[in-house]
Amino acid sequence: MAIWGKKKNRETDPESREKRKKTGPIRKLRQKFRAIDWKNPVNRWKLLFVSLVGCIVIFGGGYGVLSFTNSPSFCSSCHEMQPEYTSYTASAHNQISCVQCHIKPGTVNMLTHKMKSLKEVYYHVTGVPTQIVQTEEEAVSSQNCLQCHSKNRLVTASGDLKVNHKGHIEEGIPCITCHSGVVHAKMASRGINTEDVRGDWTQASAEKLMEEKYLRPNMGTCINCHDQVNNGVKPWKEASYNVPLNPEEVEKKLEENKNASSGEATTATATTETVKTETASNETEAATLTEHDQKTQDIILQAIGKQQKDVKLSMACETCHKKVKVPKSHKVEGWNGNHGKTAIQQVDKCVNCHQDSKWVREIPKEDIISLLKMKETKTKYEPNLNVVKEQARINKFCSACHSDRPSGHSESNQWLTGHAKKALTAEQKSECFVCHDNQKPVAGSTTPKAATDVYCQYCHRTGFKSAVNN
């Protein structure tokens, strides 16, 4: 006998069976549903009506939610998207919704994207990233662009460039490889959409931050891509080539490399290794810079027709530019050797075309505060030899040719003994100092390096009879 009394048999006890028969609301509803006389036409019409209302509520509500989350106003509701939304409203694409660019066409793609976007809600609640950067998976697809734009365009809207859009698309080159800044002005690459400056993006400031040079395709991208194709590489095959670098990932990799290089060395060994690493890093950086300069000069020589190579894609300016107009002054005999005087008078016009900084694909980091404070000032250029001298040394268009020995210098031994007649006047000396320094260059000097390491006082150590312009 149990302590608390005799145990009841649940199978035979009528009270236990009755308790088990007691049902919840779901079971009761099911029982009522089964008790309905479905042979009665009225009951069948009631079921149809209820089902119809239910479908309208479910699908209508779902469509309403999708429509609301697809609207630009929903995107702007998150403060971290203020730079992206503000630049969008100031762009030429402000009449279309965000999803028309950022979600591939099709219902399945729409629903899939909504599910993936839940992580953005998670970030919004737990911690917004320092900078919003488009990932490889979320890169704008060419399918989105082709919803509005035709691929059968051979000339750009400006009428200047000849671009076979169809050929590029059929080759698999994404539209954003060239047109990555058309809406947001490459703000991520410029570093002006970080957390600390999001409040500076207003309708008034957007016009100043949305510079034309960042909205239009970057010529450096064209040159970089064409050069790689000529070397047997198709860079657009790598998704990372088409989107800006994620600063957090870059910082993470640098930190990992730093930790890996540190190892478990002792303090003394670690110090020695650090010095060696820094030295090797400086040497590598210098070698990379030299290689980059040489490569830039090679491309420039191709562009101006000074260097011909058997290449797949021509790098000459007229290959892509429809309106390349060579100034009349360039067509005179001996222009290559006598353009110095013209450069002094109007070097500001020269650099409009002959500016190698326009040929670089990488976008430099910018300070948004400085950009907003910057005032547009138009300064009139006054002939200045020092300005021309500096351009001749730092501008790859100039140094590409100035680094070679001029034809007028003849043989070294003859020129060495006879060049004094070419440098009698101050004006003649000034022309010499475009490529040569008077005194030995000082290491670490801010003065741009001369095209040649031959300087006057290397031989004229006792000085000159007359004053020398430096």
Coordinates of N, CA and C in Angstrom, one line a residue, residues 374-380:
M374 N 36.3 74.3 -47.7 CA 37.0 74.8 -48.9 C 36.2 75.7 -49.7
K375 N 36.7 76.8 -50.1 CA 36.0 77.8 -50.9 C 36.6 77.7 -52.4
E376 N 35.6 77.7 -53.3 CA 36.1 77.7 -54.7 C 36.7 79.1 -55.1
T377 N 37.9 79.0 -55.4 CA 38.6 80.2 -55.8 C 39.3 80.0 -57.1
K378 N 39.1 81.0 -58.0 CA 39.7 80.9 -59.3 C 40.9 81.9 -59.3
T379 N 42.1 81.3 -59.4 CA 43.3 82.1 -59.4 C 43.9 82.2 -60.8
K380 N 44.3 83.3 -61.2 CA 44.9 83.5 -62.5 C 46.3 83.2 -62.5

